[in-house]
Coordinates of C-alpha atoms in Angstrom, one line a residue:
M1 CA -182.9 -130.8 66.2
E2 CA -181.8 -132.6 69.3
E3 CA -183.4 -130.0 71.1
N4 CA -186.8 -130.5 69.7
R5 CA -186.5 -133.7 70.2
R6 CA -185.8 -133.3 74.0
K7 CA -188.5 -130.7 74.3
I8 CA -191.2 -133.1 72.7
L9 CA -189.7 -136.2 74.6
S10 CA -190.2 -134.2 78.0
A11 CA -193.6 -132.9 77.1
A12 CA -194.9 -136.2 75.7
R13 CA -193.6 -137.9 79.1
K14 CA -195.6 -135.4 81.2
A15 CA -198.8 -135.7 79.1
F16 CA -198.4 -139.4 79.2
A17 CA -197.9 -139.7 82.7
D18 CA -200.8 -137.3 83.9
K19 CA -203.7 -138.0 80.7
G20 CA -202.3 -141.5 79.5
F21 CA -201.4 -142.2 75.9
A22 CA -204.9 -142.3 74.3
A23 CA -205.9 -139.1 75.9
A24 CA -202.8 -137.2 75.0
S25 CA -203.3 -134.6 72.3
M26 CA -200.3 -134.3 70.1
D27 CA -201.5 -130.6 68.9
E28 CA -201.5 -129.7 72.5
L29 CA -198.3 -131.1 73.3
T30 CA -196.6 -129.6 70.5
A31 CA -198.2 -126.4 70.7
D32 CA -197.0 -126.5 74.8
V33 CA -193.7 -126.6 73.7
G34 CA -193.6 -124.0 70.6
L35 CA -193.6 -126.8 67.7
T36 CA -195.6 -128.0 65.1
R37 CA -197.0 -131.9 64.3
G38 CA -194.3 -131.8 61.8
A39 CA -191.4 -131.6 64.5
L40 CA -193.0 -134.6 66.1
Y41 CA -193.5 -137.0 62.9
H42 CA -189.8 -135.8 61.9
N43 CA -188.3 -136.9 65.2
F44 CA -190.5 -139.9 66.1
G45 CA -192.4 -141.0 63.2
D46 CA -195.9 -140.9 64.8
K47 CA -197.6 -140.8 68.3
K48 CA -196.8 -144.5 68.6
G49 CA -193.1 -143.9 67.8
L50 CA -193.0 -141.2 70.5
L51 CA -194.6 -143.6 73.1
A52 CA -191.9 -146.4 72.4
A53 CA -189.2 -143.3 72.7
V54 CA -190.9 -142.2 76.5
V55 CA -191.1 -145.8 77.5
A56 CA -187.4 -146.5 76.5
Q57 CA -186.5 -143.4 78.6
V58 CA -188.5 -144.2 81.4
D59 CA -187.7 -148.2 81.2
G60 CA -183.9 -147.4 81.0
E61 CA -184.2 -145.1 84.2
M62 CA -185.9 -148.0 86.0
A63 CA -183.1 -150.4 84.9
R64 CA -180.9 -147.9 86.2
R65 CA -182.4 -147.5 89.4
A66 CA -182.6 -151.2 90.0
H67 CA -179.1 -151.4 89.2
E68 CA -178.2 -148.7 91.9
V69 CA -180.2 -150.8 94.5
G70 CA -178.2 -153.8 93.4
A71 CA -174.9 -152.3 93.6
R72 CA -175.7 -151.3 97.5
Q73 CA -175.9 -155.5 98.4
K74 CA -173.3 -157.5 99.9
N75 CA -172.8 -160.1 97.0
D76 CA -173.6 -160.6 93.7
W77 CA -176.6 -163.1 94.3
D78 CA -178.1 -160.5 96.7
A79 CA -177.7 -157.7 94.2
L80 CA -179.6 -159.7 91.3
L81 CA -182.1 -160.6 93.8
A82 CA -182.5 -156.6 94.8
E83 CA -182.6 -155.6 91.5
G84 CA -185.6 -157.6 90.6
V85 CA -187.4 -156.7 93.8
A86 CA -186.7 -152.9 92.9
Y87 CA -188.0 -153.5 89.5
I88 CA -191.2 -154.9 90.9
E89 CA -191.4 -152.3 93.4
M90 CA -191.2 -149.3 90.6
A91 CA -194.8 -150.5 89.9
L92 CA -196.1 -148.4 92.4
D93 CA -194.7 -145.2 90.9
P94 CA -197.4 -143.5 89.2
E95 CA -195.3 -142.5 85.8
V96 CA -193.8 -146.1 85.6
Q97 CA -197.2 -147.6 86.1
R98 CA -198.8 -145.8 83.5
I99 CA -196.3 -145.2 80.8
V100 CA -194.2 -148.4 80.8
L101 CA -196.4 -151.2 82.6
L102 CA -200.3 -150.1 81.5
D103 CA -199.9 -147.8 78.3
G104 CA -196.7 -149.4 77.0
P105 CA -197.8 -152.9 76.8
A106 CA -201.4 -151.8 75.6
F107 CA -200.2 -150.0 72.8
L108 CA -196.6 -151.2 72.0
G109 CA -197.0 -154.7 72.4
D110 CA -195.1 -157.6 74.4
P111 CA -192.8 -155.9 76.7
S112 CA -190.4 -158.8 76.5
R113 CA -189.7 -157.6 72.8
W114 CA -188.7 -153.9 73.7
P115 CA -185.3 -152.9 73.2
S116 CA -184.7 -151.9 76.9
Q117 CA -185.8 -155.0 78.1
S118 CA -183.4 -157.0 75.6
A119 CA -180.8 -155.0 77.3
C120 CA -181.7 -156.0 80.9
L121 CA -182.1 -159.4 79.7
E122 CA -178.4 -159.5 78.6
E123 CA -177.5 -158.0 81.9
T124 CA -179.1 -160.7 84.0
K125 CA -177.6 -163.2 81.6
R126 CA -174.2 -162.0 82.2
A127 CA -174.8 -162.1 85.8
I128 CA -176.3 -165.5 85.8
V129 CA -173.4 -166.7 83.8
H130 CA -171.1 -165.4 86.5
L131 CA -172.9 -166.6 89.3
I132 CA -172.7 -170.2 87.8
S133 CA -169.1 -169.8 87.4
E134 CA -168.7 -168.7 91.0
G135 CA -171.0 -172.2 92.0
I136 CA -173.9 -169.8 93.7
V137 CA -176.4 -170.5 91.1
K138 CA -177.2 -174.4 90.0
P139 CA -175.2 -175.3 86.7
I140 CA -178.3 -174.4 84.1
D141 CA -178.9 -173.0 81.0
A142 CA -178.0 -169.2 81.8
D143 CA -180.1 -168.1 78.9
A144 CA -183.2 -169.7 80.3
A145 CA -182.5 -168.6 83.8
A146 CA -182.3 -165.3 82.8
R147 CA -185.3 -165.3 80.7
L148 CA -187.2 -166.9 83.6
L149 CA -186.1 -164.3 86.2
S150 CA -186.1 -161.3 84.0
G151 CA -189.6 -162.5 82.7
A152 CA -190.8 -162.8 86.4
A153 CA -189.7 -159.5 87.6
L154 CA -191.4 -158.1 84.3
N155 CA -194.9 -160.0 84.9
A156 CA -194.8 -159.0 88.7
A157 CA -194.4 -155.5 88.0
L158 CA -197.4 -155.7 85.6
W159 CA -199.3 -157.7 88.0
V160 CA -198.7 -155.0 90.5
A161 CA -199.6 -152.0 88.1
A162 CA -202.8 -153.5 86.7
S163 CA -203.8 -154.4 90.0
D164 CA -206.8 -152.7 91.6
E165 CA -204.9 -152.7 94.9
P166 CA -201.2 -152.6 94.2
K167 CA -199.9 -151.9 97.5
A168 CA -201.6 -155.2 98.8
V169 CA -200.5 -157.1 95.8
L170 CA -196.6 -155.8 96.0
P171 CA -195.5 -158.1 98.7
K172 CA -197.4 -160.9 97.3
A173 CA -195.4 -160.8 94.2
I174 CA -192.2 -159.6 95.9
K175 CA -192.2 -163.0 98.0
A176 CA -193.1 -165.0 95.2
F177 CA -190.4 -163.7 92.9
Q178 CA -188.0 -164.4 95.8
C179 CA -189.1 -167.8 96.3
M180 CA -188.9 -168.8 92.6
A181 CA -185.5 -167.2 92.3
N182 CA -184.2 -168.7 95.2
G183 CA -185.0 -171.9 93.4
F184 CA -181.7 -171.3 91.1
L185 CA -179.3 -171.3 93.8
E186 CA -176.6 -174.3 94.4
K187 CA -175.9 -173.0 97.4
R188 CA -176.9 -169.7 99.7
A189 CA -174.9 -166.8 98.7
G190 CA -173.1 -165.5 101.8

């Protein structure tokens, strides 16, 4: 069973990235991996459930990539900021752009309600609590700060992805994100 799920997920990811969610044929997708539509329905419920699983997979990979970028920074504040910037920059990746930032919201609704985004929000909140305790971030509500920072990075990525000129919009989005984020600082992290 688990192997069937992986096969369908992999084929769907490729189909959604190449053709988009609306144009991807579930009959072709299941036939390509030697399975029936019944296997798709058994594992994912329907095509939308399959998209949700693919979005969760790709969004989870995005979070790990952003975390890796953050881990290379010299301090916790720079790490948090770098993670947000890395997330925004991933909007230029064609697979991320189509699956997570364009089709995901169009067919699954508000990304801030996705489980993968909720996990990212909780991680950001923990980082903010730590930064407040260290005197790096102003003593404000950590939940509010985390929601604003996470939301700003997500919305910046959505803007870049939906733009007619994503490469031209990217530096504007990053600069505005950094400017907004730096407003949370009590003192510059050093």
